[in-house]
Amino acid sequence: MPEATSPRDTTLAKDLPSHPFDIDADSDKLREECGVFGVVGVTEASNFIALGLHALQHRGQEAGGIVTYDETSGFNQARRMGLVRDNFTSADMMAMLPGEVGIGHVRYSTAGHKGQTAIRDVQPFFGEFSMGGAAIAHNGNITNAIALRKELIERGSIFQSSSDSECIIHLMARSMGRTIPDRMEEALRKVEGAFSVVAMTRSKLIGCRDPLGVRPLVLGKLGDGWVLASETCALDIVGADLIREIEPGEMVVISAETGVQSHFPFRRAKSRFCIFEHVYFSRPDSILGGRSVYETREAIGRELAKESPVDADLVCPVPDSGTPAAIGFSLESGIPYAMGIIRNQYMGRTFIEPSEQIRNMGVRLKLNVNRALIRGKRVILVDDSVVRGTTSQKIKEMILEAGAAEVHFRIASPPTQWPCFYGVDTPEREKLLAARMTEDEMRDHLGVDSLKFISIDGLYRAVGQSGGRDAKSPQYCDACFTGEYPITPTDMIERGFKTKVAAE
Ligand code: SF4
């Protein structure tokens, strides 16, 4: 039997204010919760993992962690609150994470302690099994986690965190599988929801996507080694070549010696990839489904211009995520594109001890209007989404204060009317502006001259389905726009959430 290999743990929870003021906390955006990255067969794996996580930082900024394995020191892990660049760049830190195999995770909390990540919730999670140790990191959300957790606790499992992802480790512990991949497979069969998981043993890297492939996961080649990452931008930063996307429902077990072994442990289902990854979550320099995210967003802007034209002088993006769609809108409409709002690139996310005055400045800390450009102009503002409507209202006020003659909002996604239960932080349904108001009511509420969202068919056309959403059965998850959840949100229904079908 292998020796016990409990990880050398350099997890720290020190020096943290209990409630740092997060200038993005009131931002009117849905937030992707996690990014995952793993390598095998690469010397100094932790350096590559840190770089990969840095490229995925937009998917989660609250905390991050890395686990590696090295023959001499065994498993090593470090988990930290805050950004990758602040925690995983020093030579001392990297020296504590030796080895040629490892995984990493960045997170923004969706399940567990929402918005107040505790260090114990930071992934990867580690488990000690009879055949050796394993660590896992998860992007997504387990929709039956409450029921699973209850059952596991009743049967003796002792949970260390409030994260739904820890269920996977406990399910693996209860499995009778002979190998860690076998146990992981059995555990994931009991899990419902959206998951892209990377895991590691002492010599293997494992990747798996849920049967619908809701969240992304890609495979890359780095010299003699292999990489798994949430997005291709994380392959680019380490110089890895994109091999392919991990398919929905696929599990890959990778080692330096045997290469990539693939199988499909789940019942096959039609892919329902998150369409919002195209609109907002993924970085514009990533490739999704063989298409550049930037080009898709530009196509969304073009569709929007065709569907909802307006006579105006300037097309301005709400930075940064509205930029490619604004360029597409400008190209299609012929209305000049201009940077009417400038983002302060050097503003960090957090003030540790903000004064009340700073708290009240909100959006102005991040965005400033380019007055000379805006004055007297009829301005089209292109943004990716409207969630609560709070930021849109503040931006409208800033634009009018700067002397704009008219303000027209064009939104690169359909109205967000339903919460996401698949790993994206969304307010309760009652707080979503589009769940409470019609498009015209939202326009009046925001006090703008016009407000138009791209239609769901327009969005499908822009992502490459020329006949619109219902030309085939939907190829994407679009539940936050349509209320049609491709995976039953079991826990939420138990807690009283009414799906569209139940509400009708
Ligand atoms: S509900 Fe919306 S954000 Fe969530 S996975 Fe589906 S499309 Fe993506």
Short mmCIF file of C-alpha atoms and ligand atoms in Angstrom, two decimals:
data_model
loop_
_atom_site.label_atom_id
_atom_site.label_comp_id
_atom_site.label_asym_id
_atom_site.label_seq_id
_atom_site.Cartn_x
_atom_site.Cartn_y
_atom_site.Cartn_z
CA MET A 1 0.00 0.00 0.00
CA PRO A 2 1.40 3.44 -0.81
CA GLU A 3 2.59 5.66 1.98
CA ALA A 4 0.26 8.31 3.30
CA THR A 5 0.80 11.45 1.29
CA SER A 6 -1.02 14.26 3.07
CA PRO A 7 0.02 17.46 1.36
CA ARG A 8 2.56 19.86 2.76
CA ASP A 9 0.17 22.73 3.23
CA THR A 10 1.13 26.36 3.00
CA THR A 11 -2.43 27.62 3.09
CA LEU A 12 -2.68 31.03 4.67
CA ALA A 13 -5.61 33.06 5.80
CA LYS A 14 -3.68 35.83 7.47
CA ASP A 15 -3.53 39.55 6.84
CA LEU A 16 -6.97 39.72 5.36
CA PRO A 17 -9.56 42.28 6.24
CA SER A 18 -12.76 40.44 6.99
CA HIS A 19 -14.77 42.56 4.58
CA PRO A 20 -12.56 44.37 2.06
CA PHE A 21 -14.47 46.88 -0.04
CA ASP A 22 -14.74 45.42 -3.50
CA ILE A 23 -15.40 48.05 -6.13
CA ASP A 24 -16.78 45.35 -8.41
CA ALA A 25 -19.13 44.00 -5.77
CA ASP A 26 -21.95 46.32 -6.81
CA SER A 27 -21.08 46.00 -10.47
CA ASP A 28 -24.12 45.04 -12.48
CA LYS A 29 -22.54 41.94 -13.99
CA LEU A 30 -23.06 38.26 -13.77
CA ARG A 31 -19.87 36.72 -12.49
CA GLU A 32 -18.28 33.53 -13.64
CA GLU A 33 -17.17 31.69 -10.58
CA CYS A 34 -14.11 29.65 -11.42
CA GLY A 35 -11.21 28.90 -13.68
CA VAL A 36 -9.25 25.64 -13.65
CA PHE A 37 -5.83 24.72 -14.98
CA GLY A 38 -3.65 21.61 -14.79
CA VAL A 39 -0.38 20.28 -16.25
CA VAL A 40 1.48 16.99 -16.37
CA GLY A 41 4.90 16.10 -17.70
CA VAL A 42 6.32 19.60 -17.39
CA THR A 43 9.23 20.58 -15.16
CA GLU A 44 8.43 23.29 -12.61
CA ALA A 45 4.73 22.73 -13.18
CA SER A 46 3.74 25.36 -10.58
CA ASN A 47 5.20 28.19 -12.68
CA PHE A 48 3.01 27.20 -15.60
CA ILE A 49 -0.02 26.77 -13.35
CA ALA A 50 0.46 30.24 -11.87
CA LEU A 51 0.69 31.74 -15.37
CA GLY A 52 -2.37 29.80 -16.53
CA LEU A 53 -4.38 30.92 -13.53
CA HIS A 54 -3.28 34.49 -14.11
CA ALA A 55 -4.73 34.29 -17.64
CA LEU A 56 -7.97 32.93 -16.13
CA GLN A 57 -8.19 35.57 -13.41
CA HIS A 58 -11.28 37.14 -15.05
CA ARG A 59 -13.15 33.94 -14.06
CA GLY A 60 -12.56 34.43 -10.35
CA GLN A 61 -10.65 36.97 -8.31
CA GLU A 62 -11.41 36.15 -4.70
CA ALA A 63 -8.96 33.35 -4.12
CA GLY A 64 -6.74 30.79 -5.76
CA GLY A 65 -4.89 27.61 -5.01
CA ILE A 66 -2.30 25.24 -6.46
CA VAL A 67 -1.50 21.59 -5.65
CA THR A 68 1.55 19.81 -7.06
CA TYR A 69 3.19 16.43 -6.49
CA ASP A 70 6.87 15.72 -6.25
CA GLU A 71 8.50 12.34 -5.45
CA THR A 72 10.63 13.76 -2.65
CA SER A 73 8.19 15.99 -0.84
CA GLY A 74 4.89 14.36 -1.82
CA PHE A 75 1.83 16.52 -2.36
CA ASN A 76 2.21 20.23 -1.73
CA GLN A 77 -0.53 22.80 -1.70
CA ALA A 78 -0.93 26.53 -1.26
CA ARG A 79 -4.25 28.32 -1.11
CA ARG A 80 -4.53 32.06 -0.81
CA MET A 81 -7.13 34.81 -0.76
CA GLY A 82 -6.66 37.42 -3.47
CA LEU A 83 -5.13 37.60 -6.92
CA VAL A 84 -2.67 35.18 -8.50
CA ARG A 85 -0.15 37.96 -9.14
CA ASP A 86 -0.12 38.86 -5.45
CA ASN A 87 0.31 35.30 -4.19
CA PHE A 88 1.90 32.99 -6.70
CA THR A 89 4.78 34.90 -8.23
CA SER A 90 7.61 34.71 -5.71
CA ALA A 91 10.47 32.23 -6.11
CA ASP A 92 9.89 31.16 -2.49
CA MET A 93 6.29 30.24 -3.19
CA MET A 94 7.14 28.35 -6.36
CA ALA A 95 9.91 26.49 -4.51
CA MET A 96 7.28 25.25 -2.08
CA LEU A 97 5.31 23.75 -4.97
CA PRO A 98 7.80 21.44 -6.74
CA GLY A 99 6.89 18.73 -9.22
CA GLU A 100 5.92 17.92 -12.78
CA VAL A 101 2.21 17.46 -12.22
CA GLY A 102 -0.21 19.88 -10.65
CA ILE A 103 -3.54 21.64 -10.80
CA GLY A 104 -4.80 25.09 -9.88
CA HIS A 105 -8.03 26.96 -9.38
CA VAL A 106 -9.21 30.56 -9.18
CA ARG A 107 -12.55 31.25 -7.68
CA TYR A 108 -15.31 33.65 -7.10
CA SER A 109 -17.79 32.05 -4.72
CA THR A 110 -21.18 31.05 -6.06
CA ALA A 111 -22.04 28.21 -3.75
CA GLY A 112 -20.81 28.04 -0.19
CA HIS A 113 -20.24 31.40 1.47
CA LYS A 114 -21.34 33.71 -1.30
CA GLY A 115 -19.16 36.78 -1.64
CA GLN A 116 -17.21 35.95 1.53
CA THR A 117 -14.83 33.18 0.59
CA ALA A 118 -13.38 31.43 3.60
CA ILE A 119 -9.91 29.94 3.11
CA ARG A 120 -11.36 26.49 3.77
CA ASP A 121 -13.54 26.90 0.66
CA VAL A 122 -10.57 27.62 -1.60
CA GLN A 123 -9.77 24.83 -4.06
CA PRO A 124 -8.16 22.52 -5.07
CA PHE A 125 -9.49 20.03 -2.50
CA PHE A 126 -7.29 17.13 -1.50
CA GLY A 127 -8.32 13.61 -0.49
CA GLU A 128 -6.28 10.70 0.80
CA PHE A 129 -7.37 7.32 -0.55
CA SER A 130 -6.07 3.79 -0.06
CA MET A 131 -4.36 3.93 -3.45
CA GLY A 132 -2.81 7.38 -2.86
CA GLY A 133 -3.78 11.03 -2.75
CA ALA A 134 -5.77 13.04 -5.26
CA ALA A 135 -6.67 16.69 -5.63
CA ILE A 136 -9.58 18.16 -7.57
CA ALA A 137 -10.64 21.57 -8.78
CA HIS A 138 -14.11 22.26 -10.12
CA ASN A 139 -15.68 24.90 -12.35
CA GLY A 140 -19.47 24.85 -12.32
CA ASN A 141 -22.16 24.12 -9.80
CA ILE A 142 -23.61 20.89 -8.47
CA THR A 143 -27.37 21.26 -8.56
CA ASN A 144 -28.06 18.38 -6.14
CA ALA A 145 -25.25 19.29 -3.71
CA ILE A 146 -27.52 19.92 -0.72
CA ALA A 147 -29.15 16.51 -0.99
CA LEU A 148 -25.78 14.81 -1.58
CA ARG A 149 -24.16 16.60 1.33
CA LYS A 150 -26.97 15.67 3.69
CA GLU A 151 -26.74 12.04 2.70
CA LEU A 152 -22.95 11.98 2.97
CA ILE A 153 -22.96 13.61 6.41
CA GLU A 154 -25.58 11.14 7.62
CA ARG A 155 -23.28 8.34 6.48
CA GLY A 156 -20.30 9.76 8.37
CA SER A 157 -18.50 12.14 6.00
CA ILE A 158 -16.88 15.09 7.73
CA PHE A 159 -16.92 18.15 5.49
CA GLN A 160 -14.13 20.71 5.76
CA SER A 161 -15.73 23.43 3.64
CA SER A 162 -19.08 24.85 2.58
CA SER A 163 -18.27 24.25 -1.09
CA ASP A 164 -20.47 21.98 -3.18
CA SER A 165 -17.32 20.69 -4.91
CA GLU A 166 -16.15 18.91 -1.76
CA CYS A 167 -18.99 16.41 -2.30
CA ILE A 168 -16.93 14.92 -5.15
CA ILE A 169 -14.05 14.05 -2.80
CA HIS A 170 -16.41 12.41 -0.29
CA LEU A 171 -18.19 10.46 -3.00
CA MET A 172 -14.78 9.27 -4.21
CA ALA A 173 -13.91 8.18 -0.68
CA ARG A 174 -17.05 6.02 -0.55
CA SER A 175 -16.46 4.44 -3.95
CA MET A 176 -15.10 0.89 -4.19
CA GLY A 177 -13.30 1.70 -7.46
CA ARG A 178 -9.75 0.33 -7.70
CA THR A 179 -8.16 3.43 -9.19
CA ILE A 180 -8.62 7.13 -8.62
CA PRO A 181 -10.04 7.73 -12.13
CA ASP A 182 -12.54 4.87 -11.45
CA ARG A 183 -13.59 6.50 -8.19
CA MET A 184 -13.87 9.90 -9.78
CA GLU A 185 -16.03 8.48 -12.54
CA GLU A 186 -18.35 6.82 -10.03
CA ALA A 187 -18.53 10.01 -7.94
CA LEU A 188 -19.37 12.20 -10.93
CA ARG A 189 -22.15 9.85 -12.00
CA LYS A 190 -23.94 10.74 -8.78
CA VAL A 191 -23.51 14.45 -9.31
CA GLU A 192 -26.06 16.56 -11.19
CA GLY A 193 -25.28 19.95 -12.62
CA ALA A 194 -22.54 21.67 -14.54
CA PHE A 195 -18.96 20.66 -14.03
CA SER A 196 -15.63 20.96 -15.69
CA VAL A 197 -13.24 19.24 -13.32
CA VAL A 198 -9.48 18.92 -13.33
CA ALA A 199 -7.91 16.44 -10.91
CA MET A 200 -4.50 14.93 -10.26
CA THR A 201 -2.89 11.90 -8.73
CA ARG A 202 0.84 11.46 -8.16
CA SER A 203 1.46 10.92 -11.86
CA LYS A 204 -1.77 11.65 -13.73
CA LEU A 205 -3.82 14.61 -14.77
CA ILE A 206 -7.55 13.98 -15.15
CA GLY A 207 -10.16 16.16 -16.83
CA CYS A 208 -13.91 15.72 -17.12
CA ARG A 209 -16.92 17.68 -18.40
CA ASP A 210 -20.54 17.11 -17.49
CA PRO A 211 -22.71 15.33 -20.07
CA LEU A 212 -24.10 18.62 -21.46
CA GLY A 213 -20.71 20.33 -21.47
CA VAL A 214 -22.11 23.49 -19.88
CA ARG A 215 -18.75 24.89 -18.78
CA PRO A 216 -15.64 24.91 -21.00
CA LEU A 217 -12.47 22.80 -20.75
CA VAL A 218 -9.71 22.53 -23.34
CA LEU A 219 -6.71 20.28 -23.89
CA GLY A 220 -3.32 21.60 -24.90
CA LYS A 221 0.16 20.27 -25.58
CA LEU A 222 3.18 21.84 -23.98
CA GLY A 223 6.48 20.30 -25.12
CA ASP A 224 6.35 16.67 -23.92
CA GLY A 225 3.63 17.53 -21.43
CA TRP A 226 -0.08 18.20 -21.45
CA VAL A 227 -2.32 21.00 -20.22
CA LEU A 228 -6.00 21.27 -19.30
CA ALA A 229 -7.52 24.74 -18.96
CA SER A 230 -10.86 26.50 -18.79
CA GLU A 231 -10.00 28.65 -21.82
CA THR A 232 -7.52 28.75 -24.65
CA CYS A 233 -6.12 32.11 -23.48
CA ALA A 234 -4.49 30.14 -20.63
CA LEU A 235 -2.81 27.84 -23.16
CA ASP A 236 -1.49 30.85 -25.06
CA ILE A 237 0.20 32.39 -22.02
CA VAL A 238 2.24 29.23 -21.35
CA GLY A 239 2.99 28.63 -25.03
CA ALA A 240 0.88 25.46 -25.27
CA ASP A 241 -0.82 24.41 -28.52
CA LEU A 242 -4.56 23.91 -28.50
CA ILE A 243 -5.29 20.26 -29.29
CA ARG A 244 -9.07 20.25 -28.85
CA GLU A 245 -11.93 20.88 -26.47
CA ILE A 246 -12.74 18.12 -24.00
CA GLU A 247 -16.09 16.86 -25.26
CA PRO A 248 -19.28 17.01 -23.23
CA GLY A 249 -19.42 13.91 -21.03
CA GLU A 250 -15.78 13.01 -21.74
CA MET A 251 -13.19 12.00 -19.18
CA VAL A 252 -9.49 12.14 -20.07
CA VAL A 253 -6.75 10.54 -18.01
CA ILE A 254 -3.35 11.87 -19.01
CA SER A 255 0.19 10.92 -18.06
CA ALA A 256 3.55 11.74 -19.53
CA GLU A 257 4.08 8.05 -20.36
CA THR A 258 0.73 7.00 -21.80
CA GLY A 259 -0.53 10.29 -23.25
CA VAL A 260 -4.27 11.01 -23.34
CA GLN A 261 -6.74 8.20 -22.68
CA SER A 262 -10.32 9.20 -23.31
CA HIS A 263 -13.66 7.64 -22.46
CA PHE A 264 -17.28 8.63 -21.98
CA PRO A 265 -18.58 7.43 -18.63
CA PHE A 266 -21.98 9.15 -18.74
CA ARG A 267 -25.15 8.62 -20.72
CA ARG A 268 -24.68 10.58 -23.95
CA ALA A 269 -26.71 13.78 -24.20
CA LYS A 270 -26.97 16.74 -26.55
CA SER A 271 -24.44 19.44 -25.81
CA ARG A 272 -25.80 22.58 -24.07
CA PHE A 273 -22.77 24.82 -23.72
CA CYS A 274 -23.32 28.11 -21.84
CA ILE A 275 -24.15 30.73 -24.48
CA PHE A 276 -23.16 33.49 -22.07
CA GLU A 277 -19.52 32.34 -22.36
CA HIS A 278 -19.69 33.75 -25.90
CA VAL A 279 -21.31 36.99 -24.77
CA TYR A 280 -19.32 37.86 -21.71
CA PHE A 281 -17.52 35.32 -19.51
CA SER A 282 -14.75 34.09 -21.77
CA ARG A 283 -11.90 36.33 -22.76
CA PRO A 284 -12.21 37.78 -26.28
CA ASP A 285 -8.86 36.23 -27.26
CA SER A 286 -10.11 32.72 -26.44
CA ILE A 287 -11.45 30.22 -28.98
CA LEU A 288 -14.78 28.55 -28.25
CA GLY A 289 -16.20 25.83 -30.46
CA GLY A 290 -13.56 26.62 -33.08
CA ARG A 291 -14.61 30.30 -33.22
CA SER A 292 -12.85 33.37 -31.90
CA VAL A 293 -14.85 34.86 -29.03
CA TYR A 294 -13.95 38.31 -30.31
CA GLU A 295 -15.40 37.56 -33.74
CA THR A 296 -18.58 36.15 -32.22
CA ARG A 297 -19.02 39.30 -30.15
CA GLU A 298 -18.46 41.46 -33.20
CA ALA A 299 -21.13 39.38 -34.99
CA ILE A 300 -23.48 39.98 -32.05
CA GLY A 301 -22.96 43.73 -32.51
CA ARG A 302 -23.74 43.43 -36.21
CA GLU A 303 -26.95 41.49 -35.49
CA LEU A 304 -27.94 44.08 -32.94
CA ALA A 305 -27.42 46.89 -35.45
CA LYS A 306 -29.60 45.05 -37.98
CA GLU A 307 -32.34 44.30 -35.48
CA SER A 308 -32.41 47.65 -33.66
CA PRO A 309 -30.97 50.49 -35.76
CA VAL A 310 -31.02 54.03 -34.43
CA ASP A 311 -30.01 57.38 -35.86
CA ALA A 312 -27.04 58.62 -33.81
CA ASP A 313 -23.58 60.23 -33.99
CA LEU A 314 -21.38 57.81 -32.06
CA VAL A 315 -21.24 54.16 -31.02
CA CYS A 316 -19.43 53.77 -27.68
CA PRO A 317 -18.71 50.57 -25.78
CA VAL A 318 -19.24 50.22 -22.07
CA PRO A 319 -15.68 49.04 -21.35
CA ASP A 320 -14.29 46.54 -21.55
CA SER A 321 -16.72 43.77 -22.29
CA GLY A 322 -18.96 45.79 -24.62
CA THR A 323 -16.09 46.68 -26.96
CA PRO A 324 -16.21 43.97 -29.67
CA ALA A 325 -20.02 44.23 -29.94
CA ALA A 326 -19.76 48.03 -30.22
CA ILE A 327 -17.22 47.63 -33.03
CA GLY A 328 -19.62 45.22 -34.79
CA PHE A 329 -22.51 47.66 -34.34
CA SER A 330 -20.43 50.48 -35.77
CA LEU A 331 -19.24 48.44 -38.77
CA GLU A 332 -22.78 47.34 -39.60
CA SER A 333 -24.46 50.71 -39.05
CA GLY A 334 -21.73 52.95 -40.44
CA ILE A 335 -21.96 55.12 -37.33
CA PRO A 336 -18.47 56.07 -36.07
CA TYR A 337 -17.03 54.09 -33.18
CA ALA A 338 -15.54 56.10 -30.32
CA MET A 339 -14.14 55.50 -26.86
CA GLY A 340 -16.70 57.67 -25.09
CA ILE A 341 -16.08 56.00 -21.75
CA ILE A 342 -12.57 55.33 -20.53
CA ARG A 343 -11.74 52.63 -18.02
CA ASN A 344 -9.15 53.38 -15.39
CA GLN A 345 -6.76 50.52 -16.14
CA TYR A 346 -4.81 50.91 -12.92
CA MET A 347 -7.73 50.76 -10.52
CA GLY A 348 -7.43 47.57 -8.46
CA ARG A 349 -10.55 45.79 -7.41
CA THR A 350 -10.29 46.42 -3.73
CA PHE A 351 -9.83 49.23 -1.28
CA ILE A 352 -8.89 47.70 2.04
CA GLU A 353 -10.23 50.49 4.22
CA PRO A 354 -12.38 52.74 2.09
CA SER A 355 -13.92 55.91 3.39
CA GLU A 356 -17.64 56.36 2.94
CA GLN A 357 -16.84 58.99 0.33
CA ILE A 358 -14.93 56.41 -1.74
CA ARG A 359 -17.70 53.82 -1.38
CA ASN A 360 -20.19 56.32 -2.79
CA MET A 361 -18.09 56.97 -5.86
CA GLY A 362 -18.86 53.46 -7.16
CA VAL A 363 -18.76 53.30 -10.95
CA ARG A 364 -16.80 56.57 -11.20
CA LEU A 365 -13.79 54.86 -9.67
CA LYS A 366 -13.59 52.59 -12.69
CA LEU A 367 -15.10 54.54 -15.58
CA ASN A 368 -14.83 58.12 -16.74
CA VAL A 369 -16.64 59.86 -19.59
CA ASN A 370 -14.58 61.33 -22.40
CA ARG A 371 -16.39 64.68 -22.25
CA ALA A 372 -14.82 66.34 -25.26
CA LEU A 373 -16.11 63.52 -27.43
CA ILE A 374 -19.57 63.18 -25.95
CA ARG A 375 -20.76 66.78 -25.64
CA GLY A 376 -23.76 67.51 -27.86
CA LYS A 377 -23.70 64.03 -29.44
CA ARG A 378 -26.40 61.38 -29.84
CA VAL A 379 -24.66 58.42 -28.27
CA ILE A 380 -25.30 54.67 -28.65
CA LEU A 381 -23.89 52.79 -25.67
CA VAL A 382 -23.26 49.08 -26.27
CA ASP A 383 -23.06 46.86 -23.18
CA ASP A 384 -23.01 43.07 -22.82
CA SER A 385 -25.91 42.72 -20.39
CA VAL A 386 -28.26 44.41 -17.96
CA VAL A 387 -28.67 42.57 -14.68
CA ARG A 388 -30.06 44.83 -11.95
CA GLY A 389 -29.77 47.96 -14.06
CA THR A 390 -27.82 49.86 -11.41
CA THR A 391 -24.62 50.37 -13.41
CA SER A 392 -26.52 51.24 -16.60
CA GLN A 393 -28.32 53.98 -14.71
CA LYS A 394 -25.09 55.44 -13.34
CA ILE A 395 -23.42 55.34 -16.74
CA LYS A 396 -26.42 57.09 -18.30
CA GLU A 397 -26.15 59.83 -15.65
CA MET A 398 -22.43 60.28 -16.35
CA ILE A 399 -23.04 60.52 -20.10
CA LEU A 400 -25.84 63.07 -19.71
CA GLU A 401 -23.78 65.11 -17.23
CA ALA A 402 -21.07 65.23 -19.89
CA GLY A 403 -23.55 66.92 -22.23
CA ALA A 404 -24.76 64.11 -24.51
CA ALA A 405 -27.83 65.07 -26.55
CA GLU A 406 -29.34 61.56 -26.52
CA VAL A 407 -28.48 58.20 -24.93
CA HIS A 408 -29.44 54.91 -26.60
CA PHE A 409 -28.59 51.58 -24.99
CA ARG A 410 -28.01 48.51 -27.15
CA ILE A 411 -27.46 45.29 -25.22
CA ALA A 412 -25.48 42.35 -26.64
CA SER A 413 -27.57 39.70 -24.85
CA PRO A 414 -31.30 39.10 -24.49
CA PRO A 415 -32.96 40.30 -21.26
CA THR A 416 -31.57 38.33 -18.29
CA GLN A 417 -34.77 37.14 -16.66
CA TRP A 418 -33.75 34.00 -14.79
CA PRO A 419 -30.97 33.11 -12.36
CA CYS A 420 -28.17 30.77 -13.37
CA PHE A 421 -27.68 27.63 -11.26
CA TYR A 422 -24.74 26.31 -13.25
CA GLY A 423 -21.82 28.15 -11.75
CA VAL A 424 -22.50 31.82 -12.38
CA ASP A 425 -23.31 34.27 -9.65
CA THR A 426 -26.73 35.77 -10.37
CA PRO A 427 -29.01 37.77 -8.09
CA GLU A 428 -32.36 36.27 -7.08
CA ARG A 429 -34.97 36.48 -9.80
CA GLU A 430 -36.80 39.38 -8.11
CA LYS A 431 -33.66 41.52 -8.42
CA LEU A 432 -33.24 40.99 -12.15
CA LEU A 433 -34.58 44.10 -13.88
CA ALA A 434 -35.85 42.14 -16.88
CA ALA A 435 -37.79 39.74 -14.66
CA ARG A 436 -39.83 42.66 -13.34
CA MET A 437 -40.20 44.95 -16.35
CA THR A 438 -40.82 44.94 -20.08
CA GLU A 439 -38.23 46.43 -22.40
CA ASP A 440 -40.18 49.72 -22.57
CA GLU A 441 -40.54 49.82 -18.79
CA MET A 442 -36.80 49.26 -18.43
CA ARG A 443 -36.14 52.11 -20.87
CA ASP A 444 -38.30 54.45 -18.79
CA HIS A 445 -36.79 53.19 -15.54
CA LEU A 446 -33.27 53.85 -16.82
CA GLY A 447 -34.34 57.19 -18.29
CA VAL A 448 -32.72 56.68 -21.70
CA ASP A 449 -34.00 57.61 -25.14
CA SER A 450 -34.10 54.01 -26.30
CA LEU A 451 -33.15 50.55 -25.02
CA LYS A 452 -32.98 47.42 -27.14
CA PHE A 453 -31.65 43.92 -26.43
CA ILE A 454 -30.53 41.46 -29.07
CA SER A 455 -33.20 38.82 -29.65
CA ILE A 456 -32.52 35.20 -28.67
CA ASP A 457 -32.62 34.27 -32.39
CA GLY A 458 -30.20 37.09 -33.19
CA LEU A 459 -27.81 35.76 -30.54
CA TYR A 460 -28.01 32.22 -31.94
CA ARG A 461 -27.35 33.56 -35.44
CA ALA A 462 -24.30 35.41 -34.14
CA VAL A 463 -22.85 32.28 -32.54
CA GLY A 464 -23.24 30.43 -35.84
CA GLN A 465 -26.73 28.86 -35.85
CA SER A 466 -28.07 30.64 -38.92
CA GLY A 467 -31.70 29.59 -38.48
CA GLY A 468 -31.98 31.03 -34.96
CA ARG A 469 -32.66 29.21 -31.68
CA ASP A 470 -35.41 26.85 -32.72
CA ALA A 471 -34.04 25.90 -36.13
CA LYS A 472 -32.70 22.81 -34.33
CA SER A 473 -33.23 21.86 -30.73
CA PRO A 474 -31.25 24.45 -28.74
CA GLN A 475 -27.53 23.83 -28.94
CA TYR A 476 -26.73 25.98 -25.94
CA CYS A 477 -27.83 26.55 -22.40
CA ASP A 478 -29.74 29.83 -22.50
CA ALA A 479 -31.74 29.38 -19.30
CA CYS A 480 -30.99 32.85 -17.92
CA PHE A 481 -32.79 34.30 -20.97
CA THR A 482 -35.48 31.70 -21.62
CA GLY A 483 -36.11 30.05 -18.23
CA GLU A 484 -35.65 26.64 -19.88
CA TYR A 485 -33.20 24.87 -17.60
CA PRO A 486 -31.48 21.94 -19.33
CA ILE A 487 -30.52 20.43 -15.94
CA THR A 488 -33.16 20.41 -13.22
CA PRO A 489 -32.03 22.74 -10.42
CA THR A 490 -32.98 20.17 -7.77
CA ASP A 491 -31.68 22.00 -4.68
CA MET A 492 -33.30 25.30 -5.68
CA ILE A 493 -36.66 23.69 -6.39
CA GLU A 494 -36.45 22.10 -2.91
CA ARG A 495 -35.91 25.60 -1.56
CA GLY A 496 -39.03 26.91 -3.31
CA PHE A 497 -37.68 28.20 -6.62
CA LYS A 498 -40.35 28.11 -9.31
CA THR A 499 -39.18 27.19 -12.78
CA LYS A 500 -40.95 28.72 -15.78
CA VAL A 501 -43.00 25.57 -16.22
CA ALA A 502 -44.02 25.57 -12.54
CA ALA A 503 -44.78 29.31 -12.59
CA GLU A 504 -47.06 29.05 -15.65
S1 SF4 B 1 -28.11 29.95 -17.24
FE1 SF4 B 1 -27.11 31.50 -18.51
S2 SF4 B 1 -25.13 31.90 -17.51
FE2 SF4 B 1 -25.94 29.98 -16.66
S3 SF4 B 1 -25.02 28.36 -17.90
FE3 SF4 B 1 -26.99 28.83 -18.81
S4 SF4 B 1 -26.55 30.42 -20.36
FE4 SF4 B 1 -24.78 30.27 -19.01
#
